[in-house]
XYZ file of C-alpha atoms in Angstrom:
693
model
C 0.000 0.000 0.000
C 1.380 3.356 -0.907
C 2.524 5.517 1.938
C 3.308 8.538 -0.143
C 1.913 11.743 1.248
C 1.049 12.748 -2.306
C -1.162 9.676 -2.879
C -4.602 9.675 -1.307
C -6.840 6.640 -0.899
C -10.170 7.351 -2.584
C -12.484 5.445 -0.283
C -16.245 4.925 -0.301
C -17.779 3.672 2.944
C -21.234 2.070 2.922
C -22.136 1.982 6.604
C -25.358 2.656 8.457
C -23.464 4.507 11.214
C -21.741 7.849 10.433
C -19.654 7.445 13.607
C -18.387 4.035 12.504
C -17.512 5.405 9.085
C -15.589 8.287 10.664
C -13.722 5.805 12.867
C -12.527 3.962 9.735
C -11.271 7.226 8.240
C -9.501 8.124 11.491
C -7.838 4.705 11.648
C -6.380 5.236 8.200
C -5.250 8.804 8.883
C -3.672 7.829 12.196
C -1.601 5.337 10.190
C -0.313 8.186 8.010
C -2.557 7.448 5.022
C -4.169 10.373 3.235
C -7.846 9.593 2.609
C -10.494 11.123 0.364
C -13.638 9.543 1.864
C -17.217 9.357 0.603
C -20.218 8.037 2.499
C -23.519 7.852 0.608
C -26.458 8.368 2.934
C -28.930 6.372 0.826
C -29.104 3.676 -1.822
C -30.066 6.326 -4.386
C -27.028 8.455 -3.575
C -24.776 5.385 -3.823
C -26.155 4.550 -7.253
C -25.575 8.109 -8.469
C -21.970 8.446 -7.291
C -20.480 4.952 -7.638
C -20.053 5.262 -11.382
C -19.283 8.969 -11.414
C -16.518 9.077 -8.794
C -12.987 7.743 -9.151
C -12.591 5.151 -6.389
C -9.841 2.916 -5.053
C -11.758 0.889 -2.442
C -15.286 0.348 -1.233
C -15.803 -0.721 2.386
C -19.324 -2.049 2.847
C -21.115 -3.133 6.015
C -22.070 -6.768 5.524
C -25.421 -6.501 7.311
C -26.285 -2.970 6.164
C -29.959 -2.031 6.244
C -29.378 0.742 3.693
C -27.795 -1.361 0.957
C -27.139 -5.139 0.972
C -23.555 -6.214 0.344
C -24.512 -8.193 -2.752
C -26.118 -5.082 -4.275
C -23.027 -2.983 -3.492
C -20.815 -5.518 -5.284
C -23.223 -5.732 -8.228
C -23.342 -1.982 -8.769
C -19.566 -1.616 -8.396
C -19.021 -4.419 -10.931
C -21.510 -2.779 -13.308
C -19.252 0.283 -13.561
C -16.640 -1.871 -15.301
C -13.923 -0.507 -13.016
C -11.436 -2.522 -10.977
C -12.609 -1.428 -7.514
C -12.307 -4.048 -4.754
C -15.105 -4.287 -2.189
C -14.120 -5.124 1.395
C -16.977 -6.417 3.543
C -17.110 -5.227 7.157
C -18.474 -7.313 10.030
C -18.588 -7.224 13.825
C -18.052 -10.991 14.041
C -16.705 -13.416 11.452
C -17.860 -17.020 11.425
C -17.979 -19.691 8.744
C -21.372 -18.655 7.413
C -20.585 -14.922 7.237
C -17.289 -15.595 5.465
C -18.920 -17.879 2.875
C -21.721 -15.368 2.342
C -19.322 -12.438 1.872
C -17.235 -14.324 -0.675
C -20.376 -15.547 -2.438
C -21.587 -11.955 -2.677
C -18.333 -11.083 -4.441
C -16.401 -9.258 -1.709
C -12.647 -9.401 -2.189
C -12.081 -9.653 1.571
C -13.978 -9.748 4.865
C -12.653 -7.649 7.745
C -13.507 -7.182 11.419
C -14.253 -3.686 12.690
C -12.150 -4.320 15.776
C -9.302 -4.190 16.414
C -8.526 -1.234 14.104
C -5.045 -2.626 13.380
C -6.569 -5.720 11.753
C -8.968 -3.642 9.645
C -6.045 -1.446 8.633
C -4.026 -4.501 7.544
C -6.897 -5.793 5.374
C -7.376 -2.392 3.713
C -3.634 -2.048 3.128
C -3.560 -5.459 1.439
C -6.593 -4.692 -0.738
C -5.120 -1.359 -1.859
C -1.688 -2.885 -2.463
C -3.270 -5.621 -4.622
C -5.195 -2.984 -6.570
C -2.053 -0.920 -7.147
C -0.210 -4.051 -8.270
C -2.941 -4.824 -10.819
C -2.942 -1.237 -12.059
C 0.831 -1.265 -12.337
C 0.720 -4.532 -14.275
C -1.799 -3.107 -16.717
C 0.309 0.021 -17.207
C 3.433 -2.043 -17.697
C 1.711 -4.345 -20.180
C 0.569 -1.342 -22.192
C 4.049 0.163 -22.092
C 5.552 -3.178 -23.045
C 3.322 -3.445 -26.091
C 4.241 0.089 -27.136
C 7.928 -0.525 -26.449
C 7.885 -3.746 -28.469
C 6.250 -1.931 -31.348
C 8.894 0.816 -31.277
C 11.733 -1.660 -30.858
C 10.499 -3.639 -33.836
C 10.519 -0.464 -35.910
C 13.993 0.465 -34.653
C 15.359 -3.004 -35.411
C 14.000 -2.817 -38.947
C 15.702 0.540 -39.530
C 18.921 -0.270 -37.655
C 22.184 -0.401 -39.566
C 23.410 -3.100 -37.154
C 22.727 -6.658 -38.368
C 20.270 -8.062 -35.792
C 18.543 -11.437 -35.589
C 16.399 -13.279 -33.050
C 17.104 -16.952 -32.506
C 15.017 -19.591 -30.708
C 16.609 -23.015 -30.082
C 19.287 -22.092 -32.601
C 16.782 -21.239 -35.376
C 16.142 -17.819 -36.943
C 12.734 -16.374 -36.068
C 13.408 -12.736 -36.968
C 16.100 -10.744 -38.792
C 16.368 -7.186 -40.044
C 17.409 -5.961 -43.489
C 21.019 -5.233 -42.449
C 21.385 -8.847 -41.281
C 20.015 -10.185 -44.569
C 22.323 -7.943 -46.597
C 25.373 -9.022 -44.585
C 24.770 -12.667 -45.494
C 23.419 -11.981 -48.988
C 19.821 -13.173 -48.555
C 17.106 -11.182 -50.390
C 14.168 -12.052 -48.089
C 13.728 -13.190 -44.500
C 11.735 -16.182 -45.752
C 15.030 -17.500 -47.146
C 16.486 -17.952 -43.657
C 13.337 -18.371 -41.528
C 13.800 -21.547 -39.527
C 17.425 -21.886 -40.677
C 19.964 -22.798 -38.012
C 22.404 -20.097 -36.934
C 25.108 -22.757 -37.379
C 24.632 -22.426 -41.142
C 26.028 -18.882 -40.867
C 29.293 -20.108 -39.300
C 32.452 -21.210 -41.137
C 33.235 -24.949 -40.744
C 36.281 -24.481 -38.496
C 34.185 -22.641 -35.874
C 31.040 -24.791 -36.036
C 31.833 -27.131 -33.133
C 32.775 -24.353 -30.704
C 29.678 -22.414 -31.694
C 27.500 -25.529 -31.305
C 28.688 -25.847 -27.685
C 27.882 -22.180 -27.115
C 24.331 -22.633 -28.446
C 23.916 -25.741 -26.312
C 24.901 -23.809 -23.200
C 22.482 -21.001 -24.051
C 19.674 -23.544 -24.532
C 20.412 -24.896 -21.029
C 19.990 -21.445 -19.516
C 23.611 -20.394 -19.214
C 24.312 -16.656 -19.356
C 25.421 -15.590 -22.831
C 28.960 -14.244 -23.234
C 29.090 -10.504 -23.913
C 31.037 -11.144 -27.132
C 32.018 -14.133 -29.296
C 34.431 -13.868 -32.225
C 34.399 -16.331 -35.147
C 34.468 -16.716 -38.923
C 30.990 -16.183 -40.402
C 29.835 -17.465 -43.805
C 27.531 -15.745 -46.321
C 25.121 -17.282 -48.861
C 27.960 -17.945 -51.316
C 30.122 -19.671 -48.704
C 32.551 -16.755 -48.370
C 34.020 -16.474 -44.884
C 34.622 -13.181 -43.054
C 35.694 -12.318 -39.489
C 32.766 -11.354 -37.258
C 31.921 -10.674 -33.631
C 28.586 -11.747 -32.120
C 26.904 -10.127 -29.127
C 24.111 -11.994 -27.324
C 21.268 -10.716 -25.177
C 18.400 -12.647 -23.576
C 15.188 -11.357 -25.123
C 11.563 -12.125 -25.943
C 9.863 -12.131 -29.312
C 6.073 -12.305 -29.507
C 6.010 -13.442 -25.897
C 8.468 -16.293 -26.345
C 11.968 -16.366 -24.799
C 14.768 -16.131 -27.346
C 18.224 -14.676 -27.898
C 18.985 -11.461 -29.724
C 22.131 -11.728 -31.829
C 24.017 -8.701 -33.153
C 26.738 -9.576 -35.689
C 29.413 -7.110 -36.755
C 32.123 -7.568 -39.373
C 35.657 -7.439 -38.027
C 37.432 -5.737 -40.903
C 40.033 -4.223 -38.566
C 42.969 -5.995 -37.018
C 41.454 -8.164 -34.227
C 43.700 -6.664 -31.543
C 42.877 -3.122 -32.640
C 39.158 -3.987 -32.752
C 39.411 -5.371 -29.236
C 41.089 -2.171 -28.018
C 38.412 -0.025 -29.628
C 35.708 -2.126 -27.983
C 37.427 -1.733 -24.608
C 37.533 2.042 -25.053
C 33.841 2.049 -25.956
C 32.996 0.333 -22.680
C 35.212 2.425 -20.389
C 34.815 5.732 -18.565
C 37.779 7.881 -19.541
C 38.147 9.709 -16.210
C 38.252 6.670 -13.927
C 39.157 3.763 -16.198
C 36.153 1.843 -14.853
C 33.350 0.496 -17.014
C 30.809 3.115 -18.056
C 27.161 3.141 -17.028
C 25.835 1.439 -20.178
C 28.275 -1.458 -19.913
C 27.602 -1.865 -16.208
C 23.826 -1.894 -16.711
C 24.201 -4.753 -19.171
C 26.191 -6.739 -16.603
C 23.622 -5.892 -13.923
C 20.735 -7.001 -16.158
C 22.417 -10.357 -16.718
C 23.022 -10.762 -12.973
C 19.419 -9.896 -12.138
C 18.124 -12.315 -14.784
C 20.216 -15.109 -13.289
C 18.943 -14.266 -9.802
C 15.335 -14.260 -11.045
C 15.785 -17.833 -12.228
C 17.251 -18.872 -8.876
C 20.657 -19.673 -10.337
C 22.755 -17.209 -8.346
C 22.896 -14.459 -5.752
C 24.855 -11.286 -6.248
C 25.656 -8.092 -4.373
C 25.360 -4.535 -5.728
C 27.114 -1.579 -4.070
C 26.632 2.078 -5.005
C 29.332 4.288 -3.504
C 29.635 8.074 -3.184
C 32.322 10.177 -1.484
C 30.847 11.934 1.543
C 30.330 15.721 1.438
C 31.088 15.801 -2.281
C 29.987 19.405 -2.851
C 32.140 20.625 0.038
C 35.093 18.664 -1.335
C 34.667 20.297 -4.735
C 34.618 23.714 -3.093
C 37.960 22.879 -1.460
C 39.768 21.232 -4.387
C 38.127 23.047 -7.290
C 35.926 21.819 -10.123
C 38.984 21.171 -12.281
C 40.020 18.421 -9.851
C 36.667 16.606 -9.850
C 37.897 13.909 -12.234
C 41.035 13.429 -10.129
C 38.865 12.922 -7.058
C 36.707 10.317 -8.814
C 39.787 8.596 -10.236
C 41.270 8.336 -6.736
C 37.986 6.959 -5.381
C 37.821 4.482 -8.280
C 41.325 3.285 -7.442
C 40.264 2.563 -3.857
C 37.176 0.717 -5.092
C 39.186 -1.443 -7.501
C 41.648 -2.250 -4.718
C 38.846 -3.331 -2.396
C 37.393 -5.570 -5.131
C 40.704 -7.271 -5.913
C 40.391 -11.052 -5.997
C 36.600 -10.970 -6.339
C 34.428 -11.916 -9.300
C 33.327 -8.322 -9.649
C 32.528 -5.509 -12.096
C 33.402 -1.914 -11.179
C 31.935 1.107 -12.948
C 31.338 4.826 -12.830
C 27.567 4.915 -12.502
C 26.860 8.643 -12.167
C 28.505 12.038 -11.844
C 30.137 11.078 -8.531
C 28.638 7.626 -7.981
C 30.668 4.442 -8.370
C 29.212 0.948 -8.631
C 30.449 -2.504 -7.740
C 28.690 -5.729 -8.774
C 29.956 -8.721 -6.791
C 28.936 -11.968 -8.459
C 27.996 -15.112 -6.516
C 27.956 -13.308 -3.184
C 25.654 -14.105 -0.256
C 24.562 -11.669 2.476
C 27.695 -12.120 4.561
C 29.909 -11.804 1.504
C 28.242 -8.589 0.335
C 28.443 -7.122 3.840
C 32.144 -8.021 4.042
C 32.815 -6.312 0.695
C 30.975 -3.178 1.866
C 33.167 -3.076 4.978
C 36.281 -3.503 2.803
C 35.247 -0.588 0.601
C 34.559 1.633 3.632
C 37.935 0.748 5.085
C 39.661 1.371 1.741
C 38.202 4.875 1.570
C 39.099 5.925 5.110
C 42.412 4.064 5.504
C 44.766 6.642 3.947
C 44.769 10.206 2.722
C 43.475 10.789 -0.806
C 46.071 12.412 -3.034
C 44.231 14.730 -5.433
C 46.680 16.626 -7.597
C 48.774 18.700 -5.229
C 46.282 18.330 -2.384
C 45.571 15.581 0.086
C 42.444 14.994 2.108
C 40.661 12.495 4.326
C 37.640 11.212 2.416
C 35.023 8.758 3.587
C 32.235 7.105 1.626
C 28.556 6.227 1.914
C 27.436 2.894 0.483
C 24.031 1.604 -0.490
C 24.139 -2.159 -0.934
C 21.526 -4.620 -2.184
C 21.533 -8.393 -1.976
C 20.155 -9.497 -5.355
C 18.085 -12.660 -5.204
C 14.768 -14.073 -6.327
C 12.835 -11.719 -4.039
C 14.245 -8.616 -5.687
C 14.930 -9.661 -9.275
C 14.203 -6.388 -11.058
C 16.863 -3.951 -12.226
C 14.707 -0.931 -11.357
C 13.972 -2.269 -7.859
C 17.606 -3.154 -7.240
C 18.816 0.292 -8.286
C 16.039 2.058 -6.363
C 16.860 0.173 -3.155
C 20.592 0.750 -3.564
C 20.092 4.468 -4.239
C 17.749 4.859 -1.257
C 20.152 2.977 1.018
C 23.074 5.124 -0.141
C 21.100 8.339 0.459
C 20.071 7.125 3.912
C 23.659 6.215 4.810
C 24.773 9.688 3.735
C 21.907 11.426 5.568
C 22.721 9.670 8.838
C 26.295 10.913 8.931
C 28.182 9.081 6.161
C 31.154 6.727 6.477
C 28.732 3.838 6.754
C 26.801 1.419 4.607
C 23.235 0.189 4.523
C 22.541 -3.258 3.086
C 19.083 -4.117 1.829
C 18.485 -7.840 1.827
C 14.879 -9.006 1.343
C 15.667 -12.127 3.365
C 17.094 -10.061 6.218
C 15.026 -6.906 5.862
C 13.949 -6.803 9.498
C 17.526 -6.730 10.707
C 18.537 -4.058 8.220
C 15.484 -1.977 9.080
C 16.261 -2.200 12.772
C 19.821 -0.997 12.188
C 18.483 1.856 10.071
C 15.965 2.835 12.728
C 18.521 2.750 15.522
C 20.825 4.996 13.505
C 17.981 7.477 13.098
C 17.039 7.309 16.782
C 20.651 8.033 17.764
C 20.777 10.909 15.345
C 17.510 12.433 16.579
C 18.660 12.059 20.174
C 21.897 13.832 19.297
C 20.006 16.599 17.470
C 17.827 17.219 20.528
C 20.828 17.308 22.836
C 23.119 19.415 20.620
C 20.910 21.870 18.698
C 20.752 19.756 15.555
C 17.324 21.099 14.556
C 16.541 24.425 12.901
C 13.353 26.228 11.906
C 12.478 27.638 8.513
C 9.730 30.189 8.050
C 7.163 30.633 5.270
C 5.142 33.861 4.996
C 1.388 33.618 5.585
C -0.324 36.423 3.683
C -3.681 37.956 4.467
C -6.254 38.343 1.708
C -8.322 40.623 3.930
C -5.902 43.562 4.174
C -4.051 42.670 7.403
C -0.361 43.608 6.991
C 0.930 42.213 10.290
C 3.825 39.740 9.790
C 2.671 36.109 10.033
C 4.867 33.074 9.339
C 4.474 29.332 9.599
C 7.452 27.551 11.183
C 8.769 24.324 9.663
C 11.173 21.929 11.351
C 14.391 20.870 9.617
C 17.156 18.491 10.702
C 20.751 19.450 9.900
C 22.748 16.700 8.174
C 26.497 16.221 8.409
C 27.105 17.804 4.997
C 25.030 20.879 5.795
C 21.913 19.836 3.899
C 18.545 20.048 5.635
C 16.233 17.051 6.032
C 12.455 17.481 6.116
C 10.383 15.849 8.892
C 8.732 13.221 6.668
C 12.033 11.337 6.753
C 12.087 10.891 10.518
C 8.800 11.796 12.254
C 7.413 8.255 12.072
C 10.560 6.900 13.743
C 10.436 9.702 16.319
C 6.827 8.829 17.141
C 7.545 5.114 17.504
C 10.426 5.825 19.905
C 8.749 8.441 22.098
C 10.695 11.451 20.828
C 7.830 13.491 19.362
C 6.961 15.306 22.572
C 10.588 16.428 22.958
C 10.653 17.646 19.354
C 7.403 19.552 20.001
C 9.002 21.235 23.025
C 12.004 22.262 20.935
C 9.833 23.684 18.126
C 7.588 25.636 20.474
C 10.461 26.863 22.622
C 12.505 27.998 19.646
C 9.472 29.682 18.059
C 8.742 31.663 21.209
C 12.398 32.713 21.455
C 12.278 33.958 17.843
C 9.038 35.870 18.505
C 10.744 37.501 21.495
C 13.697 38.538 19.329
C 11.322 40.029 16.747
C 9.403 41.956 19.399
C 12.610 43.435 20.805
C 13.566 44.442 17.242
C 10.204 46.244 16.991
C 8.926 43.679 14.459
C 6.209 41.801 16.368
C 5.450 38.599 14.441
C 2.856 35.824 14.703
C 4.182 32.265 14.276
C 2.214 29.124 13.446
C 3.838 25.965 14.805
C 2.778 22.323 14.480
C 2.596 20.012 17.478
C 1.818 16.302 17.479
C -0.800 14.270 19.324
C 1.993 13.081 21.632
C 1.858 16.499 23.322
C -1.852 16.113 24.079
C -1.257 13.320 26.579
C -0.597 15.596 29.580
C -0.160 19.260 30.539
C 3.629 19.346 30.161
C 3.622 21.254 26.852
C 1.166 23.984 28.000
C 3.302 24.455 31.104
C 6.433 24.646 28.936
C 4.707 27.214 26.684
C 3.777 29.319 29.706
C 7.340 29.218 31.061
C 8.847 30.178 27.693
C 6.362 33.012 27.096
C 7.258 34.440 30.490
C 11.006 33.960 30.004
C 11.055 35.748 26.636
C 8.423 38.373 27.393
C 6.097 37.226 24.623
C 2.310 37.750 24.695
C 0.559 34.449 23.980
C -1.475 35.920 21.125
C 1.600 35.753 18.861
C 1.741 31.948 19.045
C -0.666 29.790 16.998
C -0.464 26.065 17.747
C -1.508 23.747 14.887
C -3.217 20.403 15.534
C -4.134 17.902 12.815
C -7.886 17.399 12.437
C -7.583 13.595 12.239
C -5.553 13.469 15.477
C -7.981 15.758 17.288
C -10.931 13.605 16.232
C -9.376 10.528 17.856
C -7.954 12.412 20.893
C -10.863 14.808 21.406
C -10.882 15.033 25.222
C -7.126 15.604 25.362
C -7.380 18.208 22.574
C -10.135 20.054 24.455
C -7.982 20.207 27.595
C -4.974 21.362 25.586
C -7.010 24.081 23.846
C -8.360 25.285 27.195
C -4.849 25.469 28.649
C -3.597 27.337 25.555
C -6.486 29.790 25.801
C -5.504 30.625 29.396
C -2.129 31.672 27.993
C -3.864 33.732 25.230
C -2.399 31.354 22.608
C -4.488 30.427 19.603
C -5.324 27.023 18.091
C -5.446 26.101 14.392
C -6.848 22.871 12.946
C -4.860 21.740 9.901
C -5.981 19.399 7.104
C -9.520 20.553 7.790
C -12.371 19.410 5.574
C -11.099 15.995 4.524
C -13.180 14.126 7.093
C -16.664 12.776 6.497
C -18.164 15.505 8.673
C -15.429 17.899 9.703
C -17.827 20.587 10.913
C -19.232 18.149 13.490
C -15.875 18.503 15.248
C -16.432 22.245 15.726
C -19.337 21.483 18.036
C -16.783 20.099 20.501
C -13.705 22.227 19.808
C -13.690 25.792 18.514
C -10.294 26.710 17.050
C -9.201 30.183 16.006
C -8.196 29.092 12.517
C -8.935 26.319 10.029
C -6.191 25.299 7.597
C -8.012 23.812 4.617
C -6.847 20.342 3.574
C -4.260 20.681 0.747
C -6.151 18.123 -1.321
C -8.764 20.786 -2.047
C -6.122 23.291 -3.191
C -4.480 20.948 -5.697
C -5.801 21.626 -9.200
C -8.238 24.114 -7.676
C -8.743 26.195 -10.857
C -9.872 23.117 -12.830
C -11.929 21.409 -10.114
C -15.359 22.914 -9.540
C -16.118 20.533 -6.637
C -12.989 21.636 -4.783
C -13.841 25.280 -5.372
C -17.300 24.730 -3.922
C -15.860 22.913 -0.898
C -13.359 25.709 -0.184
C -16.116 28.334 -0.413
C -18.310 26.252 1.888
C -15.578 25.921 4.519
C -14.739 29.637 4.366
C -18.400 30.673 4.642
C -19.232 28.379 7.569
C -16.040 29.344 9.378
C -16.838 33.038 8.981
C -20.298 32.444 10.498
C -18.565 30.881 13.510
C -15.989 33.665 13.806
C -13.114 31.383 12.740
C -10.405 32.423 10.288
C -9.376 30.198 7.368
C -6.104 29.557 5.587
C -5.119 27.811 2.353
C -1.527 26.611 1.995
C 0.441 24.891 -0.812
C -0.592 27.617 -3.278
C 1.508 26.829 -6.321
C 0.408 29.115 -9.165
C -1.335 32.354 -10.120
C -4.508 30.598 -11.251
C -5.001 29.084 -7.791
C -4.435 32.484 -6.174
C -7.003 34.027 -8.505
C -9.632 31.482 -7.436
C -8.823 31.867 -3.735
C -9.444 35.623 -3.891
C -13.096 34.871 -4.541
C -13.625 32.145 -1.954
C -13.560 34.206 1.245
C -10.400 32.557 2.599
C -8.524 34.806 5.038
C -4.888 33.712 4.633
C -2.767 31.959 2.005
C 0.759 30.575 1.771
C 2.782 28.539 -0.687
C 5.864 28.522 -2.861
C 4.140 30.662 -5.481
C 4.056 33.501 -2.953
C 7.305 32.764 -1.095
C 9.120 29.536 -0.170
C 10.119 28.647 3.364
C 13.584 29.795 4.366
C 15.791 30.477 7.390
C 15.070 34.233 7.437
C 12.000 36.427 7.825
C 12.457 38.997 5.105
C 9.058 39.094 3.415
C 7.549 42.555 2.867
C 3.963 42.305 4.132
C 3.268 45.939 3.221
């Protein structure tokens, strides 16, 4: 199931109880899943919206009085869309399970506990996404095959496809090389017939090995023979392929008119990166594809390492851009030294990324190689021209096996692991192994926990500020504060990378205290500079558990001489809904300090305004999902106007953030929203220099 913050689950809930439906939405949001829920209040409303709305899942009460489960499934199926229906029950027994499956439900889930319901919905969504991905890939494959076929026809390289040694496809260049006028003349002919007699036996053994599943050699030199029996030197390149859905081998044959040694040297140069002497990216990808194919068939396990020098941009600033190639060449030398004695391929994979493919390596072997590479980098000074420097590396490693037998997945995991190793301080490696993922994940989490603990103890966090601009003529400075974590190389890491880990390890309340304390200190500095400023700061549900944060706010306001009215504390609507009593107590304590409360992500719930009967905030931050594509979405425009109008009736201000273009701003001017923010107006930054006048 996707966890991306940019991907929302479009969910329809068929449930007789609005409260139960809201509980389902809250369960999903508490798990970090963005939800766009719908709940039809009648069978007629369901019939009108099920075909008109884009949906991902339908959750339907099995014993609903409003609409029987079988009718829900029937109407969903009638739309012709792939939308799974999950039946919901209070108790599951043999009869209810059989009935749900007979009605056509994809799964049957219990309402309680919420964690079990969440797991079932995750699985159903993940299955749906997998089916959608497969359909997209199949369509792309068909289009790619069509384009490849056209490219092969027009290619000047002689190309043929061979199945069990027989020709099944050949382009015009191939036919011309051997002197055949039409493909029909060689269709079904053995590739052996194109080989001179002295090389037939060796080539027969090669074809036999390929038929048994052995990896093809990257290049095979021999004497070829044309239609008239004339022999000429040629080099064959083999690639595993498919033609019309059947496995086969693609053969590219090139004449070797040059001296064989010179031709070999030219081929070597074609495959090498000139700065480092390692293989280039294209050559390495071919080797990686072959390794992944072998792993997919269960014949071997391999290790992939992506390596980058730590703090690369800072190093370039020190040594100069003209020494960049020298730096990479020195790093390549260390990598080659670490790989000595191994069945390995080394390459320059990116601008400053090196790659190492270790063949026939298990988990322990790949881990040992990663340690050798780390040690090779840090063991001695790097000599770069006339300079010398201590340079460490960050490594992202992947254990390639049957569970991760896709080049794109392997590279994505290696890249993510390398970025994570760099972000958590560098001079370390992270190894992704599907068979040992729990252990690797635990090591990753512990590294993050240590880093967050260190940031809290040694001022490792900073705040950035984004202007919040009034559409109603108020020119007082207002900013929203955003938390950032400083990395070892000076880059800043956004909270999405670490907040989940912080929550699971009880660090959120400490982070909240830092954010609030720092915000109040900044407000105090602005007041003393005669620039009184209002700051919006986010706090988590972890700070609703007791009165420690309100007490901390009161102490900091007093210490810095800040009136409480300049601090606006933001709470997420979904968290408030599931922690309502604690949120009410927190809001009351904040009000005693003259601080204000804002509800963020407002309007995405099934009945968000019901919440305002129990908690009256000072501001509503409209859910960003309604701001996306606002100019082109009439429903979103109507929803924003509705929220602004109802809030104004209640004396509550409204705000729209993530404003990304002029068209969105133009629409917002006519909706009655009080405040706006977004990168179109001004991005977040470390300073407060926006001119509100």
